[in-house]
Amino acid sequence: QSTYNDIGWIGVGILLGNYVLVSLGVLTSEMVVYHVISIVGCSCIGLEAWHKKDSQPALLNLIFVAVGLIAVTRLTYLNNLLP
């Protein structure tokens, strides 16, 4: 069980680091890397929540992952199709 706990804490660190980078202006929400980092962090937290059968944070992080995937799709594919 400690492995899942560690994965959850790694996810927390990833998300906090991402937030710091946005706050400092290193990253913006229009950068694919910002969303990829968010997807990884939310996946880690969601995995731990799922393992613990804690449905609210598992669902919330699944939704965040879906939103991140939509954002990555928009930034990479749809923007390239528009003039």
Short mmCIF file of N, CA and C in Angstrom, two decimals:
data_model
loop_
_atom_site.label_atom_id
_atom_site.label_comp_id
_atom_site.label_asym_id
_atom_site.label_seq_id
_atom_site.Cartn_x
_atom_site.Cartn_y
_atom_site.Cartn_z
N GLN A 1 0.82 -1.20 0.00
CA GLN A 1 0.00 0.00 0.00
C GLN A 1 0.86 1.26 0.00
N SER A 2 2.04 1.21 0.56
CA SER A 2 2.89 2.40 0.60
C SER A 2 3.28 2.87 -0.80
N THR A 3 3.34 1.96 -1.77
CA THR A 3 3.67 2.35 -3.14
C THR A 3 2.60 3.27 -3.69
N TYR A 4 1.33 2.93 -3.49
CA TYR A 4 0.24 3.79 -3.96
C TYR A 4 0.24 5.12 -3.23
N ASN A 5 0.54 5.08 -1.94
CA ASN A 5 0.64 6.32 -1.17
C ASN A 5 1.75 7.20 -1.72
N ASP A 6 2.89 6.60 -2.03
CA ASP A 6 4.01 7.35 -2.61
C ASP A 6 3.63 7.94 -3.96
N ILE A 7 2.92 7.15 -4.78
CA ILE A 7 2.47 7.66 -6.09
C ILE A 7 1.55 8.86 -5.90
N GLY A 8 0.65 8.79 -4.92
CA GLY A 8 -0.22 9.92 -4.64
C GLY A 8 0.55 11.17 -4.24
N TRP A 9 1.55 11.00 -3.37
CA TRP A 9 2.35 12.15 -2.96
C TRP A 9 3.18 12.71 -4.11
N ILE A 10 3.66 11.83 -4.98
CA ILE A 10 4.38 12.30 -6.16
C ILE A 10 3.44 13.16 -7.02
N GLY A 11 2.20 12.71 -7.18
CA GLY A 11 1.21 13.49 -7.92
C GLY A 11 0.97 14.85 -7.31
N VAL A 12 0.89 14.89 -5.98
CA VAL A 12 0.71 16.17 -5.29
C VAL A 12 1.90 17.09 -5.59
N GLY A 13 3.10 16.55 -5.51
CA GLY A 13 4.28 17.35 -5.79
C GLY A 13 4.32 17.86 -7.23
N ILE A 14 3.90 17.00 -8.16
CA ILE A 14 3.86 17.39 -9.57
C ILE A 14 2.89 18.54 -9.78
N LEU A 15 1.68 18.41 -9.20
CA LEU A 15 0.68 19.47 -9.38
C LEU A 15 1.10 20.77 -8.71
N LEU A 16 1.67 20.68 -7.51
CA LEU A 16 2.15 21.90 -6.85
C LEU A 16 3.28 22.56 -7.64
N GLY A 17 4.19 21.75 -8.15
CA GLY A 17 5.28 22.29 -8.97
C GLY A 17 4.75 22.96 -10.23
N ASN A 18 3.76 22.34 -10.84
CA ASN A 18 3.15 22.92 -12.04
C ASN A 18 2.50 24.26 -11.71
N TYR A 19 1.82 24.32 -10.59
CA TYR A 19 1.17 25.57 -10.18
C TYR A 19 2.20 26.67 -9.92
N VAL A 20 3.31 26.30 -9.29
CA VAL A 20 4.38 27.27 -9.05
C VAL A 20 4.94 27.78 -10.38
N LEU A 21 5.15 26.89 -11.33
CA LEU A 21 5.69 27.31 -12.63
C LEU A 21 4.74 28.25 -13.36
N VAL A 22 3.44 28.01 -13.25
CA VAL A 22 2.46 28.92 -13.86
C VAL A 22 2.47 30.25 -13.13
N SER A 23 2.51 30.21 -11.81
CA SER A 23 2.51 31.44 -11.02
C SER A 23 3.73 32.31 -11.28
N LEU A 24 4.85 31.68 -11.57
CA LEU A 24 6.08 32.42 -11.85
C LEU A 24 6.19 32.85 -13.31
N GLY A 25 5.24 32.43 -14.13
CA GLY A 25 5.25 32.81 -15.53
C GLY A 25 6.13 31.94 -16.41
N VAL A 26 6.63 30.83 -15.85
CA VAL A 26 7.47 29.93 -16.64
C VAL A 26 6.60 29.14 -17.62
N LEU A 27 5.42 28.75 -17.17
CA LEU A 27 4.46 28.04 -18.01
C LEU A 27 3.17 28.86 -18.09
N THR A 28 2.39 28.62 -19.15
CA THR A 28 1.06 29.20 -19.27
C THR A 28 0.08 28.08 -19.62
N SER A 29 -1.20 28.38 -19.46
CA SER A 29 -2.22 27.38 -19.76
C SER A 29 -2.35 27.12 -21.26
N GLU A 30 -1.68 27.90 -22.07
CA GLU A 30 -1.70 27.68 -23.52
C GLU A 30 -0.52 26.82 -23.98
N MET A 31 0.21 26.24 -23.05
CA MET A 31 1.34 25.37 -23.37
C MET A 31 0.93 23.92 -23.15
N VAL A 32 1.25 23.08 -24.12
CA VAL A 32 0.93 21.66 -24.01
C VAL A 32 1.60 21.05 -22.79
N VAL A 33 2.82 21.43 -22.52
CA VAL A 33 3.57 20.84 -21.40
C VAL A 33 2.84 21.07 -20.07
N TYR A 34 2.20 22.22 -19.89
CA TYR A 34 1.44 22.49 -18.68
C TYR A 34 0.35 21.43 -18.49
N HIS A 35 -0.37 21.13 -19.54
CA HIS A 35 -1.47 20.18 -19.46
C HIS A 35 -0.97 18.74 -19.29
N VAL A 36 0.14 18.43 -19.94
CA VAL A 36 0.71 17.09 -19.78
C VAL A 36 1.15 16.87 -18.34
N ILE A 37 1.78 17.86 -17.75
CA ILE A 37 2.20 17.77 -16.34
C ILE A 37 0.96 17.60 -15.45
N SER A 38 -0.09 18.35 -15.73
CA SER A 38 -1.33 18.22 -14.95
C SER A 38 -1.93 16.83 -15.09
N ILE A 39 -1.93 16.30 -16.31
CA ILE A 39 -2.46 14.96 -16.55
C ILE A 39 -1.69 13.92 -15.73
N VAL A 40 -0.38 14.03 -15.72
CA VAL A 40 0.44 13.08 -14.96
C VAL A 40 0.16 13.20 -13.47
N GLY A 41 0.13 14.41 -12.95
CA GLY A 41 -0.12 14.62 -11.52
C GLY A 41 -1.49 14.12 -11.10
N CYS A 42 -2.51 14.46 -11.88
CA CYS A 42 -3.88 14.01 -11.56
C CYS A 42 -4.01 12.50 -11.69
N SER A 43 -3.30 11.92 -12.64
CA SER A 43 -3.33 10.46 -12.78
C SER A 43 -2.75 9.78 -11.55
N CYS A 44 -1.68 10.33 -11.04
CA CYS A 44 -1.06 9.76 -9.83
C CYS A 44 -2.01 9.83 -8.64
N ILE A 45 -2.60 10.98 -8.42
CA ILE A 45 -3.53 11.15 -7.30
C ILE A 45 -4.77 10.28 -7.51
N GLY A 46 -5.27 10.25 -8.74
CA GLY A 46 -6.44 9.42 -9.03
C GLY A 46 -6.17 7.94 -8.83
N LEU A 47 -4.98 7.49 -9.20
CA LEU A 47 -4.62 6.09 -9.00
C LEU A 47 -4.62 5.73 -7.51
N GLU A 48 -4.04 6.59 -6.71
CA GLU A 48 -4.03 6.33 -5.27
C GLU A 48 -5.45 6.30 -4.72
N ALA A 49 -6.27 7.27 -5.13
CA ALA A 49 -7.66 7.33 -4.65
C ALA A 49 -8.43 6.09 -5.08
N TRP A 50 -8.24 5.66 -6.31
CA TRP A 50 -8.91 4.46 -6.81
C TRP A 50 -8.49 3.24 -6.00
N HIS A 51 -7.19 3.13 -5.72
CA HIS A 51 -6.68 2.00 -4.94
C HIS A 51 -7.30 1.98 -3.54
N LYS A 52 -7.51 3.14 -2.96
CA LYS A 52 -8.10 3.24 -1.63
C LYS A 52 -9.63 3.18 -1.67
N LYS A 53 -10.19 3.06 -2.88
CA LYS A 53 -11.64 3.05 -3.08
C LYS A 53 -12.29 4.33 -2.56
N ASP A 54 -11.59 5.43 -2.77
CA ASP A 54 -12.07 6.75 -2.38
C ASP A 54 -12.62 7.42 -3.63
N SER A 55 -13.91 7.28 -3.86
CA SER A 55 -14.49 7.59 -5.17
C SER A 55 -14.51 9.07 -5.52
N GLN A 56 -14.70 9.97 -4.56
CA GLN A 56 -14.77 11.39 -4.92
C GLN A 56 -13.47 11.92 -5.51
N PRO A 57 -12.32 11.77 -4.85
CA PRO A 57 -11.09 12.26 -5.49
C PRO A 57 -10.72 11.46 -6.74
N ALA A 58 -11.08 10.18 -6.78
CA ALA A 58 -10.80 9.40 -7.99
C ALA A 58 -11.57 9.98 -9.17
N LEU A 59 -12.85 10.26 -8.98
CA LEU A 59 -13.67 10.81 -10.06
C LEU A 59 -13.20 12.22 -10.43
N LEU A 60 -12.93 13.04 -9.44
CA LEU A 60 -12.46 14.41 -9.70
C LEU A 60 -11.19 14.40 -10.54
N ASN A 61 -10.25 13.56 -10.18
CA ASN A 61 -8.99 13.52 -10.93
C ASN A 61 -9.16 12.89 -12.30
N LEU A 62 -10.10 11.96 -12.44
CA LEU A 62 -10.41 11.42 -13.76
C LEU A 62 -10.97 12.53 -14.66
N ILE A 63 -11.82 13.37 -14.10
CA ILE A 63 -12.36 14.50 -14.86
C ILE A 63 -11.25 15.47 -15.24
N PHE A 64 -10.34 15.75 -14.30
CA PHE A 64 -9.21 16.64 -14.61
C PHE A 64 -8.34 16.06 -15.72
N VAL A 65 -8.13 14.75 -15.71
CA VAL A 65 -7.36 14.11 -16.78
C VAL A 65 -8.07 14.28 -18.12
N ALA A 66 -9.39 14.08 -18.12
CA ALA A 66 -10.16 14.24 -19.36
C ALA A 66 -10.08 15.67 -19.88
N VAL A 67 -10.19 16.64 -18.99
CA VAL A 67 -10.09 18.05 -19.39
C VAL A 67 -8.69 18.33 -19.96
N GLY A 68 -7.68 17.78 -19.31
CA GLY A 68 -6.32 17.94 -19.81
C GLY A 68 -6.12 17.35 -21.19
N LEU A 69 -6.70 16.18 -21.42
CA LEU A 69 -6.59 15.55 -22.74
C LEU A 69 -7.31 16.37 -23.80
N ILE A 70 -8.44 16.94 -23.45
CA ILE A 70 -9.16 17.82 -24.37
C ILE A 70 -8.30 19.05 -24.69
N ALA A 71 -7.67 19.62 -23.67
CA ALA A 71 -6.83 20.80 -23.88
C ALA A 71 -5.63 20.48 -24.77
N VAL A 72 -5.00 19.33 -24.53
CA VAL A 72 -3.85 18.94 -25.36
C VAL A 72 -4.29 18.75 -26.81
N THR A 73 -5.44 18.11 -26.99
CA THR A 73 -5.98 17.92 -28.33
C THR A 73 -6.23 19.26 -29.01
N ARG A 74 -6.86 20.17 -28.27
CA ARG A 74 -7.15 21.49 -28.83
C ARG A 74 -5.87 22.22 -29.20
N LEU A 75 -4.89 22.18 -28.32
CA LEU A 75 -3.65 22.93 -28.56
C LEU A 75 -2.80 22.33 -29.67
N THR A 76 -2.83 21.02 -29.82
CA THR A 76 -1.95 20.39 -30.81
C THR A 76 -2.62 20.22 -32.16
N TYR A 77 -3.82 19.72 -32.18
CA TYR A 77 -4.45 19.37 -33.45
C TYR A 77 -5.37 20.45 -33.99
N LEU A 78 -6.28 20.91 -33.17
CA LEU A 78 -7.27 21.86 -33.68
C LEU A 78 -6.64 23.19 -34.06
N ASN A 79 -5.67 23.67 -33.28
CA ASN A 79 -5.03 24.94 -33.63
C ASN A 79 -4.25 24.83 -34.93
N ASN A 80 -3.74 23.64 -35.25
CA ASN A 80 -3.01 23.46 -36.50
C ASN A 80 -3.94 23.42 -37.71
N LEU A 81 -5.21 23.11 -37.48
CA LEU A 81 -6.18 23.06 -38.57
C LEU A 81 -6.75 24.44 -38.92
N LEU A 82 -6.72 25.33 -37.95
CA LEU A 82 -7.28 26.67 -38.17
C LEU A 82 -6.26 27.57 -38.85
N PRO A 83 -6.73 28.48 -39.70
CA PRO A 83 -5.78 29.38 -40.38
C PRO A 83 -5.15 30.38 -39.45
#
